[in-house]
Amino acid sequence: MELQVIHEKIYSIRGCKVMLDFDLAELYMVENRRLKEAVRRNIQRFPPDFMYELTQQEYQSLRSQIATLKIGRGMHAKYPPFAFTEQGIAMLSGVLHSDRAIEMNIAIMRAFIAIRQFTLQYDDLAEQIVEIKESVANHNDQLEQIYGAIEKILDRKTEQRIWAERERIGFKK
């Protein structure tokens, strides 16, 4: 499966990168209610830092952001979805016993790793940008001083030229 498809199904909710139960069910090719049943039967495997249920407010906000959710009778779940963190998704492989689940877990873990690597690279770039901004700020002050000095020199030259070109009075040669 293409990593891009998985990346699009990873959301940031409550400050965590998570995937929702209906997206995972689609990827694992199982019914969402079967996935939820398996999770509920093994709830001790899913502490709050592995999986949590969205609040109605979070779910409504998410539904307004996801354009692919269909609207209509029977087109969306009655209850808010479960949100699985990376560790919760890894735990799903112990609950769902199909070859498809194993393949998808490997692909999903690779997607989370790719996101983590991108984030680390982004953090490095952010630090470099801050350093450049500080350097440019120092250069800005120095440039302002240079421009000020040039303006003073130009003002003196202008005064000297005006003095030299003034209309002379008195004795003329």
CSV table of C-alpha atoms in Angstrom, one decimal:
chain,number,residue,atom,x,y,z
A,1,MET,CA,0.0,0.0,0.0
A,2,GLU,CA,1.2,3.5,-0.8
A,3,LEU,CA,2.6,5.4,2.2
A,4,GLN,CA,0.8,8.5,1.0
A,5,VAL,CA,-2.6,6.9,1.5
A,6,ILE,CA,-1.6,6.0,5.0
A,7,HIS,CA,-0.2,9.5,5.7
A,8,GLU,CA,-3.5,11.1,4.7
A,9,LYS,CA,-5.3,8.9,7.4
A,10,ILE,CA,-3.0,10.1,10.2
A,11,TYR,CA,-4.5,12.9,12.2
A,12,SER,CA,-3.1,15.1,15.1
A,13,ILE,CA,-5.7,14.9,17.9
A,14,ARG,CA,-4.9,15.9,21.5
A,15,GLY,CA,-1.3,16.5,20.5
A,16,CYS,CA,-0.8,12.9,19.3
A,17,LYS,CA,-0.5,11.4,15.9
A,18,VAL,CA,-3.4,8.9,15.6
A,19,MET,CA,-5.4,6.9,13.2
A,20,LEU,CA,-9.1,6.4,13.6
A,21,ASP,CA,-10.9,3.0,13.8
A,22,PHE,CA,-12.9,3.4,10.6
A,23,ASP,CA,-9.7,4.2,8.6
A,24,LEU,CA,-7.9,1.2,10.2
A,25,ALA,CA,-10.8,-1.1,9.5
A,26,GLU,CA,-10.8,0.0,5.9
A,27,LEU,CA,-7.0,-0.7,5.6
A,28,TYR,CA,-7.3,-4.0,7.4
A,29,MET,CA,-10.3,-4.9,5.2
A,30,VAL,CA,-12.6,-5.7,8.2
A,31,GLU,CA,-15.9,-4.2,9.3
A,32,ASN,CA,-15.4,-1.3,11.7
A,33,ARG,CA,-17.7,-3.0,14.2
A,34,ARG,CA,-15.6,-6.1,14.1
A,35,LEU,CA,-12.5,-4.1,14.8
A,36,LYS,CA,-14.2,-2.4,17.7
A,37,GLU,CA,-15.5,-5.7,19.1
A,38,ALA,CA,-11.9,-7.1,19.0
A,39,VAL,CA,-10.6,-4.1,20.8
A,40,ARG,CA,-13.4,-4.2,23.5
A,41,ARG,CA,-12.7,-7.9,24.0
A,42,ASN,CA,-9.0,-7.1,24.7
A,43,ILE,CA,-9.5,-3.7,26.3
A,44,GLN,CA,-6.7,-4.4,28.8
A,45,ARG,CA,-4.2,-4.2,25.9
A,46,PHE,CA,-5.2,-0.7,25.1
A,47,PRO,CA,-4.4,1.8,27.9
A,48,PRO,CA,-5.4,5.5,27.4
A,49,ASP,CA,-2.0,6.3,25.9
A,50,PHE,CA,-2.5,3.5,23.2
A,51,MET,CA,-6.2,4.3,22.4
A,52,TYR,CA,-9.0,6.6,23.4
A,53,GLU,CA,-12.5,7.4,22.3
A,54,LEU,CA,-13.0,10.8,20.8
A,55,THR,CA,-15.4,13.2,22.5
A,56,GLN,CA,-18.6,14.2,20.6
A,57,GLN,CA,-17.1,17.7,20.1
A,58,GLU,CA,-13.8,16.3,18.7
A,59,TYR,CA,-15.7,13.9,16.4
A,60,GLN,CA,-17.9,16.7,15.1
A,61,SER,CA,-14.9,18.9,14.5
A,62,LEU,CA,-13.1,16.1,12.8
A,63,ARG,CA,-16.1,15.3,10.6
A,64,SER,CA,-16.2,18.9,9.4
A,65,GLN,CA,-12.5,18.6,8.4
A,66,ILE,CA,-12.7,15.3,6.6
A,67,ALA,CA,-14.2,15.8,3.2
A,68,THR,CA,-14.4,12.1,2.4
A,69,LEU,CA,-17.0,11.3,5.1
A,70,LYS,CA,-20.3,10.8,3.5
A,71,ILE,CA,-23.4,12.4,4.9
A,72,GLY,CA,-26.7,10.7,5.0
A,73,ARG,CA,-28.7,8.0,6.9
A,74,GLY,CA,-26.4,5.2,7.9
A,75,MET,CA,-23.4,6.8,6.4
A,76,HIS,CA,-21.6,7.6,9.7
A,77,ALA,CA,-21.1,5.9,13.0
A,78,LYS,CA,-23.6,6.5,15.9
A,79,TYR,CA,-20.7,6.6,18.4
A,80,PRO,CA,-17.5,8.6,18.2
A,81,PRO,CA,-14.5,6.6,16.8
A,82,PHE,CA,-11.5,5.2,18.7
A,83,ALA,CA,-8.3,7.0,18.1
A,84,PHE,CA,-5.2,4.7,18.1
A,85,THR,CA,-1.7,6.0,18.7
A,86,GLU,CA,1.3,4.3,17.1
A,87,GLN,CA,1.6,1.9,20.1
A,88,GLY,CA,-2.2,1.1,19.9
A,89,ILE,CA,-1.9,0.3,16.2
A,90,ALA,CA,1.0,-2.0,17.0
A,91,MET,CA,-1.1,-3.7,19.6
A,92,LEU,CA,-3.9,-4.3,17.1
A,93,SER,CA,-1.7,-6.8,15.3
A,94,GLY,CA,-2.0,-9.0,18.4
A,95,VAL,CA,-5.8,-8.7,18.4
A,96,LEU,CA,-6.5,-9.1,14.6
A,97,HIS,CA,-5.1,-12.3,13.4
A,98,SER,CA,-5.1,-12.0,9.6
A,99,ASP,CA,-2.2,-11.7,7.1
A,100,ARG,CA,-3.7,-8.4,5.9
A,101,ALA,CA,-3.6,-7.0,9.4
A,102,ILE,CA,0.1,-7.9,9.7
A,103,GLU,CA,0.9,-6.4,6.3
A,104,MET,CA,-1.0,-3.2,7.1
A,105,ASN,CA,0.6,-2.9,10.5
A,106,ILE,CA,4.1,-3.0,8.9
A,107,ALA,CA,3.1,-0.4,6.3
A,108,ILE,CA,1.5,1.8,9.0
A,109,MET,CA,4.6,1.6,11.3
A,110,ARG,CA,6.7,2.6,8.3
A,111,ALA,CA,4.4,5.6,7.7
A,112,PHE,CA,4.8,6.7,11.4
A,113,ILE,CA,8.6,6.3,11.1
A,114,ALA,CA,8.6,8.4,8.0
A,115,ILE,CA,6.6,11.1,9.8
A,116,ARG,CA,9.0,11.0,12.7
A,117,GLN,CA,12.0,11.3,10.4
A,118,PHE,CA,10.4,14.3,8.6
A,119,THR,CA,9.7,15.9,11.9
A,120,LEU,CA,13.3,15.6,13.0
A,121,GLN,CA,14.5,17.0,9.7
A,122,TYR,CA,12.0,19.8,10.1
A,123,ASP,CA,13.2,20.6,13.6
A,124,ASP,CA,16.8,20.8,12.3
A,125,LEU,CA,15.6,23.2,9.6
A,126,ALA,CA,13.7,25.3,12.1
A,127,GLU,CA,16.8,25.7,14.2
A,128,GLN,CA,18.9,26.7,11.2
A,129,ILE,CA,16.2,29.3,10.2
A,130,VAL,CA,16.3,30.8,13.7
A,131,GLU,CA,20.1,31.1,13.5
A,132,ILE,CA,19.8,32.8,10.1
A,133,LYS,CA,17.2,35.2,11.4
A,134,GLU,CA,19.4,36.1,14.3
A,135,SER,CA,22.3,36.6,11.9
A,136,VAL,CA,20.2,38.7,9.6
A,137,ALA,CA,19.0,40.8,12.5
A,138,ASN,CA,22.6,41.6,13.4
A,139,HIS,CA,23.4,42.4,9.8
A,140,ASN,CA,20.3,44.6,9.7
A,141,ASP,CA,21.7,46.8,12.5
A,142,GLN,CA,25.1,46.9,10.9
A,143,LEU,CA,23.6,47.8,7.5
A,144,GLU,CA,21.6,50.6,9.1
A,145,GLN,CA,24.8,52.0,10.6
A,146,ILE,CA,26.5,51.8,7.2
A,147,TYR,CA,23.6,53.5,5.5
A,148,GLY,CA,23.6,56.2,8.2
A,149,ALA,CA,27.3,56.8,7.6
A,150,ILE,CA,26.9,56.9,3.8
A,151,GLU,CA,24.0,59.5,4.2
A,152,LYS,CA,26.2,61.7,6.4
A,153,ILE,CA,29.0,61.5,3.8
A,154,LEU,CA,26.5,62.3,1.0
A,155,ASP,CA,25.1,65.2,3.1
A,156,ARG,CA,28.6,66.7,3.6
A,157,LYS,CA,29.4,66.3,-0.1
A,158,THR,CA,26.1,68.0,-1.0
A,159,GLU,CA,26.8,70.8,1.4
A,160,GLN,CA,30.3,71.2,-0.1
A,161,ARG,CA,28.9,71.2,-3.7
A,162,ILE,CA,26.2,73.8,-2.7
A,163,TRP,CA,28.9,75.9,-1.1
A,164,ALA,CA,31.1,75.7,-4.2
A,165,GLU,CA,28.3,76.5,-6.6
A,166,ARG,CA,26.8,79.4,-4.6
A,167,GLU,CA,26.6,82.8,-6.2
A,168,ARG,CA,29.6,84.8,-5.1
A,169,ILE,CA,29.3,88.3,-3.9
A,170,GLY,CA,32.0,90.8,-3.5
A,171,PHE,CA,35.3,90.8,-5.5
A,172,LYS,CA,35.2,88.6,-8.6
A,173,LYS,CA,38.2,87.6,-10.7
